[in-house]
Every structure is written in structure tokens, then in C-alpha cells.
Short mmCIF file of C-alpha atoms in Angstrom, two decimals:
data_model
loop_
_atom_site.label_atom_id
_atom_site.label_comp_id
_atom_site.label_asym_id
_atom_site.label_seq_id
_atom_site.Cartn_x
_atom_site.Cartn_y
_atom_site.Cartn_z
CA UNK E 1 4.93 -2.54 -2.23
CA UNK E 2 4.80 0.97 -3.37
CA UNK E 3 5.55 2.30 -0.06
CA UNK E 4 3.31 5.42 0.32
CA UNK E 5 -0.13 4.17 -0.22
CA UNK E 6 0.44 0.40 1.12
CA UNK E 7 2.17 2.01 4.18
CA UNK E 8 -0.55 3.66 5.47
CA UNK E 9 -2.80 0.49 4.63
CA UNK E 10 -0.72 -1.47 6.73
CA UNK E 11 -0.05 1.39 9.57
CA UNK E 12 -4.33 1.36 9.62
CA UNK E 13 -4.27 -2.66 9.56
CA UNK E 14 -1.62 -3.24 12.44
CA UNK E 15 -3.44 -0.32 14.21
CA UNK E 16 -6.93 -2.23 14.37
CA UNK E 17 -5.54 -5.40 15.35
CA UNK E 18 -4.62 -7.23 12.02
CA UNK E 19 -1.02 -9.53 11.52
CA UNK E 20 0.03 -7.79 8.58
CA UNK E 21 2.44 -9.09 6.19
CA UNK E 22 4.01 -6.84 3.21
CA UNK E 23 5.58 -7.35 0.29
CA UNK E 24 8.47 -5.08 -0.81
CA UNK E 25 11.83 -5.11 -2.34
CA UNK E 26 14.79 -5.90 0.32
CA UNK E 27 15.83 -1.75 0.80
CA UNK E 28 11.89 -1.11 2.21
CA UNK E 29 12.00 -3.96 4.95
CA UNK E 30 13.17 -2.38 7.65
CA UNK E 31 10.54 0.34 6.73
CA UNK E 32 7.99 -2.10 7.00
CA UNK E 33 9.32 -3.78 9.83
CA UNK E 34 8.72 -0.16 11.22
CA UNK E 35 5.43 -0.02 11.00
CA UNK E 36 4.90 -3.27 12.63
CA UNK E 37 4.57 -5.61 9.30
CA UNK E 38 6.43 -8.89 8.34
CA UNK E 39 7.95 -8.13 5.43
CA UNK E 40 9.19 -10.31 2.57
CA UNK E 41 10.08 -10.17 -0.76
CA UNK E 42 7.32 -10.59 -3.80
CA UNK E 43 7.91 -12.55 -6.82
CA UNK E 44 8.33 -15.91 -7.56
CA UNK E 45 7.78 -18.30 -4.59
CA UNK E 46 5.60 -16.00 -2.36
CA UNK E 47 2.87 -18.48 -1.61
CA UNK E 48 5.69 -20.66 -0.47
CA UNK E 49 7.21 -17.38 1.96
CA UNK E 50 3.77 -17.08 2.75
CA UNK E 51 2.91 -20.28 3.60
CA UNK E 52 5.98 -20.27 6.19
CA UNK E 53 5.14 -16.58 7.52
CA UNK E 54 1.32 -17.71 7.98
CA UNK E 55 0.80 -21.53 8.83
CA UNK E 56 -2.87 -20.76 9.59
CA UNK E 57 -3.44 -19.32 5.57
CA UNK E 58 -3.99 -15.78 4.71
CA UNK E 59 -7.45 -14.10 4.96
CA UNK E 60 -6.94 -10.90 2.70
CA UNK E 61 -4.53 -9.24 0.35
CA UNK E 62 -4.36 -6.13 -0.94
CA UNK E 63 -2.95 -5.54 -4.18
CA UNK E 64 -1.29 -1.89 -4.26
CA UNK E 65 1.58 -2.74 -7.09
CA UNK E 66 0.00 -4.08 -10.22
CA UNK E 67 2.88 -6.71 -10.26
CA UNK E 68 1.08 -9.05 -12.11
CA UNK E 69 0.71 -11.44 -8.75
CA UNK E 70 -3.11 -11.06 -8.65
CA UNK E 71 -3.91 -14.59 -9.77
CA UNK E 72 -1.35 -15.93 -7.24
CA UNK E 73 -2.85 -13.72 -4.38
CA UNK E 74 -6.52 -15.05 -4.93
CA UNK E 75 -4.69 -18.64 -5.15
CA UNK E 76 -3.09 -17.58 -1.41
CA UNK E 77 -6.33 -16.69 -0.32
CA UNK E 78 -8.30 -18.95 -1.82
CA UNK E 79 -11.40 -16.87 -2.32
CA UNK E 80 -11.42 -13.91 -4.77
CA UNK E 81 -13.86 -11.58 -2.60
CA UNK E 82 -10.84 -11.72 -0.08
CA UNK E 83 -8.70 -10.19 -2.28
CA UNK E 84 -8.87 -6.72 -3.58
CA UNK E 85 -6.90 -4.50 -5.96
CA UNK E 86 -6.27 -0.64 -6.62
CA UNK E 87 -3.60 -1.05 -9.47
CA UNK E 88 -4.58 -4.42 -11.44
CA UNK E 89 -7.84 -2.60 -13.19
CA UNK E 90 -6.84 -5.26 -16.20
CA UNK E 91 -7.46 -8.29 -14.17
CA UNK E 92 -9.68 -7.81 -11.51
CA UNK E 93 -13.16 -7.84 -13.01
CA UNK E 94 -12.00 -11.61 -14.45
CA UNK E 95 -10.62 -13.12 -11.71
CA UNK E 96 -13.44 -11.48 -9.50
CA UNK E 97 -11.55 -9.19 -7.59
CA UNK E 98 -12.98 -6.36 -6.04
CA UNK E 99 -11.65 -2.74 -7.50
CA UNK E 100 -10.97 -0.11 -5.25
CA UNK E 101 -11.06 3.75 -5.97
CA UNK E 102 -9.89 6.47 -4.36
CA UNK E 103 -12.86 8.19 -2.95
CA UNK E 104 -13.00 11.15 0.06
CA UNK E 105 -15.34 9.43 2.92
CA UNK E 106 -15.07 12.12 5.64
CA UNK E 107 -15.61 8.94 7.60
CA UNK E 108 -12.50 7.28 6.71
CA UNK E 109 -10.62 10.81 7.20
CA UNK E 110 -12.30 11.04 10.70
CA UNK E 111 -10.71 7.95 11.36
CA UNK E 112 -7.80 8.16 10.27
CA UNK E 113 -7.75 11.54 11.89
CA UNK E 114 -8.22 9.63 14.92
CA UNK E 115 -5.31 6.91 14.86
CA UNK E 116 -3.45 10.30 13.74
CA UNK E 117 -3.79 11.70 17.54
CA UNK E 118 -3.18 8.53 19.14
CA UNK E 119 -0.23 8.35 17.22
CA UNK E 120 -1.14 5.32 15.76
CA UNK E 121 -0.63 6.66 11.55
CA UNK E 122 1.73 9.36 10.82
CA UNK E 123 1.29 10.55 7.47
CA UNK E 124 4.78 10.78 5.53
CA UNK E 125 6.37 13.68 3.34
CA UNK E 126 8.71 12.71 1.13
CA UNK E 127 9.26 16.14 -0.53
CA UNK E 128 7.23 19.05 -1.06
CA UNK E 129 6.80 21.31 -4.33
CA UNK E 130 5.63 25.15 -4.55
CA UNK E 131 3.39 25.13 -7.56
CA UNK E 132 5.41 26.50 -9.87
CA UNK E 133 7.64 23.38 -9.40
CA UNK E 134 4.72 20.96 -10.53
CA UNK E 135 6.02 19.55 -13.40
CA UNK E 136 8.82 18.80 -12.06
CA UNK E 137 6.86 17.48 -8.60
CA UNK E 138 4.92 15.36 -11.61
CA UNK E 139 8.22 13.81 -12.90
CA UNK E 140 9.42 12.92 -9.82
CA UNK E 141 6.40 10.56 -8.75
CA UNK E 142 6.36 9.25 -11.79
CA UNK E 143 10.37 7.75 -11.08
CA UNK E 144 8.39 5.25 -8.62
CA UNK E 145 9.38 3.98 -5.24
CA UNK E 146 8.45 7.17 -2.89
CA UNK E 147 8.58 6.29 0.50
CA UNK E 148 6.29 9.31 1.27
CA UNK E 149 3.88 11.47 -0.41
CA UNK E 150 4.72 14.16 -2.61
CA UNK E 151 3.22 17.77 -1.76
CA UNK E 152 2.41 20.51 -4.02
CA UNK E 153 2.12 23.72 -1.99
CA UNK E 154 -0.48 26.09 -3.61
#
């Protein structure tokens, strides 16, 4: 789980009701844990994990890593319009996942806005930037593994 973006999709899921459970490498469980996710490890054997951490099945995933676990996730789900991607633009369109994009829906900002005041999503800062720093603001998010987002200040 690359922490920053799949945190606040499970901070929005456990906030309107869902059982969330994450996928992450062993140093980001307790961050998960945190924000009120089961986590567990990805890789070989998660449909086996899974099927222990959720007897009942699995109704969605969401596929924030491009791991290459796409195929096994619509397998876990058993229905490929259950299952939806924003890193795996290779595979989706074959297995008949759907592709999400980034877009600004002042709806979706509203709303977050909203679990925002209840204290329900707090957005994270890992570092911040002035813009004269951006390349090196650049080469940092490129390392991976933020648990946070990274802020140019113009």
C-alpha cells in the first residue's frame, strides 16, 4: 500500500461505514491499524490471509500499488466490476477492471472537506518544499513509500 493515497481511501472507507482491510509491508501496519484498517501483508498467499480476515468474502478492492496482484484481487472478489485500479493501467482494460483517474469533483472535495471537520480524515504532510527546492521535492517522491504527501510551497 503506498501509504499516502490508499490512506486516505481507507480513512474515507472506515469513515462511511466500510470493514476495511489494507495491504502494506510490516513497518506501515500499525499506521494502518491507525486509521482503523486490518492490515496484512500482500504477496503471495493473500487470498488465503484474506480468506481468514474475511470469512464472509470480499466485496471490493482497490488497487493503489501496481503490484502485479490485479488478477488475484478480481479472483478474491470474484467479479471484475468490484475491483478497480489507479496504478495497473497495463491490465485493467483485459481483465475488465475499472480505471480510475485523478479528477477535481468539488463534490468529492466538499466531502471530504466535511469528514475533515468532523475529524474523521486528516490530510498528512510528510515534508514540504519552497519552489525552488522542486527538483529535489521531485526526487524525493519518486524514492517511494511516503507516508504523507509532499508539498511544494509556491
Amino acid at each position: 500500500m503506498a501509504i499516502t493515497l490508499s490512506s486516505r481511501s481507507v480513512e474515507i472507507a472506515v469513515a462511511q461505514g466500510a470493514t476495511v482491510i489494507g495491504t502494506a509491508g510490516e513497518r506501515n501496519h500499525g499506521s494502518l491499524s491507525s486509521l482503523g484498517a486490518t492490515p496484512t501483508t500482500y504477496g503471495t498467499g493473500l487470498a488465503e490471509r484474506l480468506a481468514t480476515l474475511a470469512p464472509d468474502g470480499v466485496d471490493i478492492a482497490l488497487d493503489t500499488a501496481a503490484s502485479a496482484s490485479l488478477a488475484d484481487l478480481v479472483a478474491i472478489v470474484g467479479d471484475p466490476a468490484h475491483v478497480s485500479t489507479i496504478a495497473d493501467h497495463t491490465n485493467a482494460q483485459r481483465l475488465g477492471v475499472r480505471l480510475v483517474n485523478a479528477e477535481n469533483d468539488s463534490t468529492l472535495l466538499a466531502e471530504a472537506g466535511e469528514l475533515g471537520r468532523q475529524g474523521r480524515y486528516t490530510p498528512r504532510v510528510e515534508r514540504a518544499y519552497p519552489f525552488e527546492q522542486i527538483a529535489e521535492a521531485h526526487a524525493y517522491a519518486e524514492q517511494g513509500h511516503t507516508r504523507g504527501k509532499i508539498v511544494v510551497r509556491i
